[in-house]
Amino acid sequence: MNTYLHSLRRRRGKRLAHTYAQQHTGDQRVAVIGLGRFGSSLAGELMRRGWEVLGVDEDERLVQRHSETLTHVAVADCTDIEVLRQLGVHEFPSVVVAIGTDIEASILVTSNLLDDSVPNIWAKAISRQHGKILERLGAHHVVLPEHEMGERVAHLVTGRMLDFIEFDDDYALVKTVAPEVATGVPLGVSAVRTKHGVTVVGIKRPGQDFTHATAETVVAPGDVIIVTGRTEAVEAFTELS
């Protein structure tokens, strides 16, 4: 189980790195403060995508571990605004505050970055309350990887879903084995969208790659499909027989 949870943390870091990289195609520099599992996964993925990454942590062992994989590393206490300035963190277009369980440090670092007018701050929260505080401070993006991971695992354990990703505004993307109501006829005829409020956007047959779904696509029993829609609607759809 620990290996599986670690894998999910790593995948969450990769997903955030992918989102971050898509949104920022100009100055490809980022500072990651906190090199725990989440921060190191994020930093490593951004490096893989060709970004220049400064990794910072108070723990000398963590910094040493990543000294050969990141562009720059430093051992430093970033709750001190002067230390941040000496490292030149305020000159980076974007900074990720990936500090783990030390909420006070997370808040202080985020506040320091805001005082120095860093234009794009991503901050990790370990609870909804922590997230609300970061939002009120003015952090531009707040992520709750542990909470989101818990929700995701709960969906996978309790239902027919093979994968589950929830976005803002109560919208979700789900990978699932096609329920019977969606099989045997073209999607346009089964009227999945009209009847169930979801849209089938992709399909994978055994032994084949995923492909886009259209109104003419006929889903067969055992096919794996990608479905989007309101979270409640996709949850209900995946539970249909």
mmCIF file of C-alpha atoms in Angstrom:
data_model
loop_
_atom_site.group_PDB
_atom_site.id
_atom_site.type_symbol
_atom_site.label_atom_id
_atom_site.label_comp_id
_atom_site.label_asym_id
_atom_site.label_seq_id
_atom_site.Cartn_x
_atom_site.Cartn_y
_atom_site.Cartn_z
ATOM 1 C CA MET A 1 0.000 0.000 0.000
ATOM 2 C CA ASN A 2 2.828 2.432 0.845
ATOM 3 C CA THR A 3 4.341 1.816 -2.589
ATOM 4 C CA TYR A 4 0.980 2.496 -4.238
ATOM 5 C CA LEU A 5 0.444 5.732 -2.303
ATOM 6 C CA HIS A 6 3.934 6.865 -3.155
ATOM 7 C CA SER A 7 3.184 6.149 -6.815
ATOM 8 C CA LEU A 8 0.042 8.280 -6.598
ATOM 9 C CA ARG A 9 1.997 11.128 -5.003
ATOM 10 C CA ARG A 10 4.532 10.910 -7.817
ATOM 11 C CA ARG A 11 1.777 10.913 -10.452
ATOM 12 C CA ARG A 12 0.169 13.933 -8.780
ATOM 13 C CA GLY A 13 3.480 15.777 -8.967
ATOM 14 C CA LYS A 14 3.825 14.854 -12.644
ATOM 15 C CA ARG A 15 0.284 16.030 -13.366
ATOM 16 C CA LEU A 16 0.912 19.382 -11.700
ATOM 17 C CA ALA A 17 4.203 19.706 -13.591
ATOM 18 C CA HIS A 18 2.379 19.032 -16.867
ATOM 19 C CA THR A 19 -0.292 21.645 -16.043
ATOM 20 C CA TYR A 20 2.345 24.135 -14.949
ATOM 21 C CA ALA A 21 4.471 23.607 -18.063
ATOM 22 C CA GLN A 22 1.468 24.033 -20.350
ATOM 23 C CA GLN A 23 0.534 27.341 -18.740
ATOM 24 C CA HIS A 24 4.056 28.790 -18.869
ATOM 25 C CA THR A 25 5.858 28.627 -22.185
ATOM 26 C CA GLY A 26 8.066 31.737 -21.832
ATOM 27 C CA ASP A 27 10.636 32.013 -19.038
ATOM 28 C CA GLN A 28 11.175 28.364 -18.118
ATOM 29 C CA ARG A 29 12.582 28.875 -14.624
ATOM 30 C CA VAL A 30 10.942 27.768 -11.405
ATOM 31 C CA ALA A 31 11.988 27.543 -7.770
ATOM 32 C CA VAL A 32 10.642 24.640 -5.714
ATOM 33 C CA ILE A 33 10.800 25.212 -1.953
ATOM 34 C CA GLY A 34 10.517 21.907 -0.102
ATOM 35 C CA LEU A 35 12.020 18.730 -1.568
ATOM 36 C CA GLY A 36 9.878 16.077 0.077
ATOM 37 C CA ARG A 37 8.064 13.466 -2.008
ATOM 38 C CA PHE A 38 5.730 15.956 -3.671
ATOM 39 C CA GLY A 39 8.291 18.705 -4.237
ATOM 40 C CA SER A 40 11.001 16.366 -5.529
ATOM 41 C CA SER A 41 8.552 14.640 -7.882
ATOM 42 C CA LEU A 42 7.394 17.992 -9.248
ATOM 43 C CA ALA A 43 10.947 19.309 -9.600
ATOM 44 C CA GLY A 44 12.131 16.136 -11.333
ATOM 45 C CA GLU A 45 9.272 16.191 -13.804
ATOM 46 C CA LEU A 46 9.872 19.852 -14.660
ATOM 47 C CA MET A 47 13.548 19.043 -15.228
ATOM 48 C CA ARG A 48 12.522 16.221 -17.546
ATOM 49 C CA ARG A 49 10.482 18.753 -19.526
ATOM 50 C CA GLY A 50 13.525 20.969 -19.995
ATOM 51 C CA TRP A 51 12.919 23.529 -17.264
ATOM 52 C CA GLU A 52 15.552 25.212 -15.107
ATOM 53 C CA VAL A 53 14.780 24.283 -11.492
ATOM 54 C CA LEU A 54 16.102 25.680 -8.236
ATOM 55 C CA GLY A 55 15.387 23.249 -5.400
ATOM 56 C CA VAL A 56 15.548 24.520 -1.810
ATOM 57 C CA ASP A 57 15.126 22.711 1.498
ATOM 58 C CA GLU A 58 16.305 23.020 5.098
ATOM 59 C CA ASP A 59 17.297 19.352 5.152
ATOM 60 C CA GLU A 60 20.848 19.019 3.876
ATOM 61 C CA ARG A 61 20.357 15.316 3.136
ATOM 62 C CA LEU A 62 17.425 16.015 0.804
ATOM 63 C CA VAL A 63 19.337 18.751 -0.971
ATOM 64 C CA GLN A 64 22.377 16.509 -1.399
ATOM 65 C CA ARG A 65 20.148 13.773 -2.816
ATOM 66 C CA HIS A 66 18.980 16.082 -5.597
ATOM 67 C CA SER A 67 22.235 17.950 -6.175
ATOM 68 C CA GLU A 68 22.961 16.081 -9.407
ATOM 69 C CA THR A 69 19.403 15.956 -10.765
ATOM 70 C CA LEU A 70 18.278 19.605 -10.432
ATOM 71 C CA THR A 71 19.783 22.659 -12.100
ATOM 72 C CA HIS A 72 20.502 24.394 -8.789
ATOM 73 C CA VAL A 73 20.011 23.352 -5.152
ATOM 74 C CA ALA A 74 20.430 25.137 -1.843
ATOM 75 C CA VAL A 75 20.142 24.414 1.858
ATOM 76 C CA ALA A 76 18.238 27.337 3.326
ATOM 77 C CA ASP A 77 15.498 28.501 5.695
ATOM 78 C CA CYS A 78 13.099 30.315 3.382
ATOM 79 C CA THR A 79 10.971 31.642 6.233
ATOM 80 C CA ASP A 80 13.617 34.391 6.338
ATOM 81 C CA ILE A 81 12.857 36.845 3.549
ATOM 82 C CA GLU A 82 16.489 37.958 3.372
ATOM 83 C CA VAL A 83 17.550 34.383 2.667
ATOM 84 C CA LEU A 84 15.046 34.214 -0.197
ATOM 85 C CA ARG A 85 16.473 37.400 -1.629
ATOM 86 C CA GLN A 86 20.039 36.189 -1.319
ATOM 87 C CA LEU A 87 19.081 33.079 -3.277
ATOM 88 C CA GLY A 88 17.423 35.272 -5.899
ATOM 89 C CA VAL A 89 14.094 33.443 -5.546
ATOM 90 C CA HIS A 90 12.205 36.715 -6.031
ATOM 91 C CA GLU A 91 13.692 36.924 -9.533
ATOM 92 C CA PHE A 92 12.030 33.685 -10.620
ATOM 93 C CA PRO A 93 8.762 34.114 -12.546
ATOM 94 C CA SER A 94 7.211 31.251 -10.604
ATOM 95 C CA VAL A 95 7.766 29.563 -7.257
ATOM 96 C CA VAL A 96 6.213 26.392 -5.847
ATOM 97 C CA VAL A 97 5.904 26.224 -2.057
ATOM 98 C CA ALA A 98 5.953 22.435 -1.577
ATOM 99 C CA ILE A 99 6.605 22.433 2.171
ATOM 100 C CA GLY A 100 5.107 19.387 3.891
ATOM 101 C CA THR A 101 3.615 19.347 7.376
ATOM 102 C CA ASP A 102 5.002 22.648 8.729
ATOM 103 C CA ILE A 103 1.974 24.890 8.160
ATOM 104 C CA GLU A 104 3.598 27.910 9.814
ATOM 105 C CA ALA A 105 6.621 27.680 7.524
ATOM 106 C CA SER A 106 4.359 27.263 4.487
ATOM 107 C CA ILE A 107 2.441 30.415 5.392
ATOM 108 C CA LEU A 108 5.581 32.440 6.184
ATOM 109 C CA VAL A 109 7.311 31.468 2.935
ATOM 110 C CA THR A 110 4.206 32.229 0.877
ATOM 111 C CA SER A 111 3.849 35.581 2.631
ATOM 112 C CA ASN A 112 7.519 36.411 1.933
ATOM 113 C CA LEU A 113 7.093 35.589 -1.744
ATOM 114 C CA LEU A 114 4.006 37.794 -1.935
ATOM 115 C CA ASP A 115 5.901 40.639 -0.232
ATOM 116 C CA ASP A 116 8.508 40.355 -2.968
ATOM 117 C CA SER A 117 5.789 40.385 -5.661
ATOM 118 C CA VAL A 118 6.611 36.997 -7.162
ATOM 119 C CA PRO A 119 4.128 36.926 -10.061
ATOM 120 C CA ASN A 120 3.111 33.279 -9.888
ATOM 121 C CA ILE A 121 2.989 31.317 -6.626
ATOM 122 C CA TRP A 122 1.857 27.698 -6.352
ATOM 123 C CA ALA A 123 1.389 26.541 -2.754
ATOM 124 C CA LYS A 124 0.792 23.047 -1.396
ATOM 125 C CA ALA A 125 -1.811 22.746 1.371
ATOM 126 C CA ILE A 126 -2.233 19.777 3.701
ATOM 127 C CA SER A 127 -5.841 20.565 4.653
ATOM 128 C CA ARG A 128 -8.749 22.631 3.384
ATOM 129 C CA GLN A 129 -8.260 25.093 6.242
ATOM 130 C CA HIS A 130 -4.593 25.463 5.341
ATOM 131 C CA GLY A 131 -5.622 25.970 1.723
ATOM 132 C CA LYS A 132 -8.096 28.705 2.649
ATOM 133 C CA ILE A 133 -5.390 30.549 4.594
ATOM 134 C CA LEU A 134 -3.037 30.384 1.606
ATOM 135 C CA GLU A 135 -5.793 31.644 -0.686
ATOM 136 C CA ARG A 136 -6.567 34.535 1.650
ATOM 137 C CA LEU A 137 -2.889 35.443 1.753
ATOM 138 C CA GLY A 138 -3.012 35.754 -2.012
ATOM 139 C CA ALA A 139 -1.334 32.577 -3.315
ATOM 140 C CA HIS A 140 -2.205 32.348 -6.999
ATOM 141 C CA HIS A 141 -2.679 28.566 -7.041
ATOM 142 C CA VAL A 142 -3.364 26.257 -4.090
ATOM 143 C CA VAL A 143 -3.156 22.460 -4.415
ATOM 144 C CA LEU A 144 -4.149 19.796 -1.881
ATOM 145 C CA PRO A 145 -2.356 16.685 -3.161
ATOM 146 C CA GLU A 146 -2.975 14.502 -0.094
ATOM 147 C CA HIS A 147 -6.686 15.371 0.062
ATOM 148 C CA GLU A 148 -7.144 14.909 -3.677
ATOM 149 C CA MET A 149 -5.249 11.611 -3.533
ATOM 150 C CA GLY A 150 -7.563 10.412 -0.750
ATOM 151 C CA GLU A 151 -10.653 11.279 -2.771
ATOM 152 C CA ARG A 152 -9.221 9.577 -5.813
ATOM 153 C CA VAL A 153 -8.345 6.345 -4.015
ATOM 154 C CA ALA A 154 -11.804 6.299 -2.404
ATOM 155 C CA HIS A 155 -13.415 6.463 -5.845
ATOM 156 C CA LEU A 156 -11.206 3.678 -7.161
ATOM 157 C CA VAL A 157 -11.794 1.406 -4.167
ATOM 158 C CA THR A 158 -15.565 1.801 -3.928
ATOM 159 C CA GLY A 159 -16.592 1.817 -7.577
ATOM 160 C CA ARG A 160 -15.993 0.459 -11.071
ATOM 161 C CA MET A 161 -13.611 3.276 -11.941
ATOM 162 C CA LEU A 162 -10.125 2.497 -13.203
ATOM 163 C CA ASP A 163 -9.012 6.095 -12.733
ATOM 164 C CA PHE A 164 -10.575 9.316 -11.482
ATOM 165 C CA ILE A 165 -9.520 12.960 -11.799
ATOM 166 C CA GLU A 166 -11.637 15.805 -10.423
ATOM 167 C CA PHE A 167 -11.182 19.375 -11.640
ATOM 168 C CA ASP A 168 -12.552 22.693 -10.432
ATOM 169 C CA ASP A 169 -16.279 23.482 -10.557
ATOM 170 C CA ASP A 170 -17.334 19.904 -9.726
ATOM 171 C CA TYR A 171 -16.172 18.430 -13.044
ATOM 172 C CA ALA A 172 -14.497 15.045 -13.410
ATOM 173 C CA LEU A 173 -12.729 12.793 -15.910
ATOM 174 C CA VAL A 174 -13.131 9.040 -15.381
ATOM 175 C CA LYS A 175 -11.664 5.891 -16.909
ATOM 176 C CA THR A 176 -14.032 2.939 -16.538
ATOM 177 C CA VAL A 177 -15.236 -0.292 -18.135
ATOM 178 C CA ALA A 178 -18.230 0.593 -20.264
ATOM 179 C CA PRO A 179 -21.576 -0.109 -18.573
ATOM 180 C CA GLU A 180 -24.130 -2.106 -20.572
ATOM 181 C CA VAL A 181 -26.313 0.960 -21.254
ATOM 182 C CA ALA A 182 -23.548 2.395 -23.458
ATOM 183 C CA THR A 183 -22.803 -0.739 -25.494
ATOM 184 C CA GLY A 184 -24.125 -2.354 -28.652
ATOM 185 C CA VAL A 185 -25.277 0.772 -30.511
ATOM 186 C CA PRO A 186 -23.610 4.008 -31.702
ATOM 187 C CA LEU A 187 -23.112 6.554 -28.927
ATOM 188 C CA GLY A 188 -25.378 8.939 -30.787
ATOM 189 C CA VAL A 189 -28.174 6.370 -30.548
ATOM 190 C CA SER A 190 -27.573 5.360 -26.945
ATOM 191 C CA ALA A 191 -27.863 9.082 -26.076
ATOM 192 C CA VAL A 192 -25.524 8.752 -23.106
ATOM 193 C CA ARG A 193 -25.109 12.518 -22.885
ATOM 194 C CA THR A 194 -28.843 13.236 -22.891
ATOM 195 C CA LYS A 195 -29.865 10.424 -20.556
ATOM 196 C CA HIS A 196 -26.963 10.421 -18.115
ATOM 197 C CA GLY A 197 -25.359 13.853 -18.428
ATOM 198 C CA VAL A 198 -21.920 12.546 -19.393
ATOM 199 C CA THR A 199 -19.818 12.545 -22.541
ATOM 200 C CA VAL A 200 -17.741 9.611 -23.788
ATOM 201 C CA VAL A 201 -14.580 11.151 -25.228
ATOM 202 C CA GLY A 202 -12.314 8.141 -25.686
ATOM 203 C CA ILE A 203 -12.440 4.372 -26.086
ATOM 204 C CA LYS A 204 -9.947 1.519 -25.799
ATOM 205 C CA ARG A 205 -10.603 -1.997 -26.978
ATOM 206 C CA PRO A 206 -8.568 -4.930 -25.631
ATOM 207 C CA GLY A 207 -5.199 -5.044 -27.377
ATOM 208 C CA GLN A 208 -5.672 -1.635 -29.028
ATOM 209 C CA ASP A 209 -4.714 1.945 -28.224
ATOM 210 C CA PHE A 210 -7.098 4.645 -27.010
ATOM 211 C CA THR A 211 -8.923 6.512 -29.757
ATOM 212 C CA HIS A 212 -11.365 9.417 -29.858
ATOM 213 C CA ALA A 213 -15.057 8.563 -29.556
ATOM 214 C CA THR A 214 -17.653 10.034 -31.923
ATOM 215 C CA ALA A 215 -21.422 9.799 -32.258
ATOM 216 C CA GLU A 216 -20.871 6.879 -34.661
ATOM 217 C CA THR A 217 -18.637 4.913 -32.265
ATOM 218 C CA VAL A 218 -20.120 1.607 -31.135
ATOM 219 C CA VAL A 219 -18.914 0.573 -27.688
ATOM 220 C CA ALA A 220 -18.565 -3.171 -27.093
ATOM 221 C CA PRO A 221 -18.839 -5.016 -23.753
ATOM 222 C CA GLY A 222 -15.439 -4.968 -22.047
ATOM 223 C CA ASP A 223 -14.277 -1.774 -23.735
ATOM 224 C CA VAL A 224 -12.607 0.809 -21.524
ATOM 225 C CA ILE A 225 -13.959 4.326 -21.997
ATOM 226 C CA ILE A 226 -13.027 7.849 -20.888
ATOM 227 C CA VAL A 227 -16.040 9.800 -19.628
ATOM 228 C CA THR A 228 -16.372 13.459 -18.628
ATOM 229 C CA GLY A 229 -19.112 15.418 -16.882
ATOM 230 C CA ARG A 230 -20.273 16.665 -13.507
ATOM 231 C CA THR A 231 -18.755 14.578 -10.733
ATOM 232 C CA GLU A 232 -22.108 13.285 -9.489
ATOM 233 C CA ALA A 233 -23.163 12.330 -13.028
ATOM 234 C CA VAL A 234 -19.999 10.373 -13.861
ATOM 235 C CA GLU A 235 -20.113 8.625 -10.484
ATOM 236 C CA ALA A 236 -23.687 7.505 -11.150
ATOM 237 C CA PHE A 237 -22.863 6.474 -14.735
ATOM 238 C CA THR A 238 -19.986 4.208 -13.712
ATOM 239 C CA GLU A 239 -22.245 2.370 -11.274
ATOM 240 C CA LEU A 240 -24.775 1.429 -13.973
ATOM 241 C CA SER A 241 -24.896 -2.241 -14.927
#
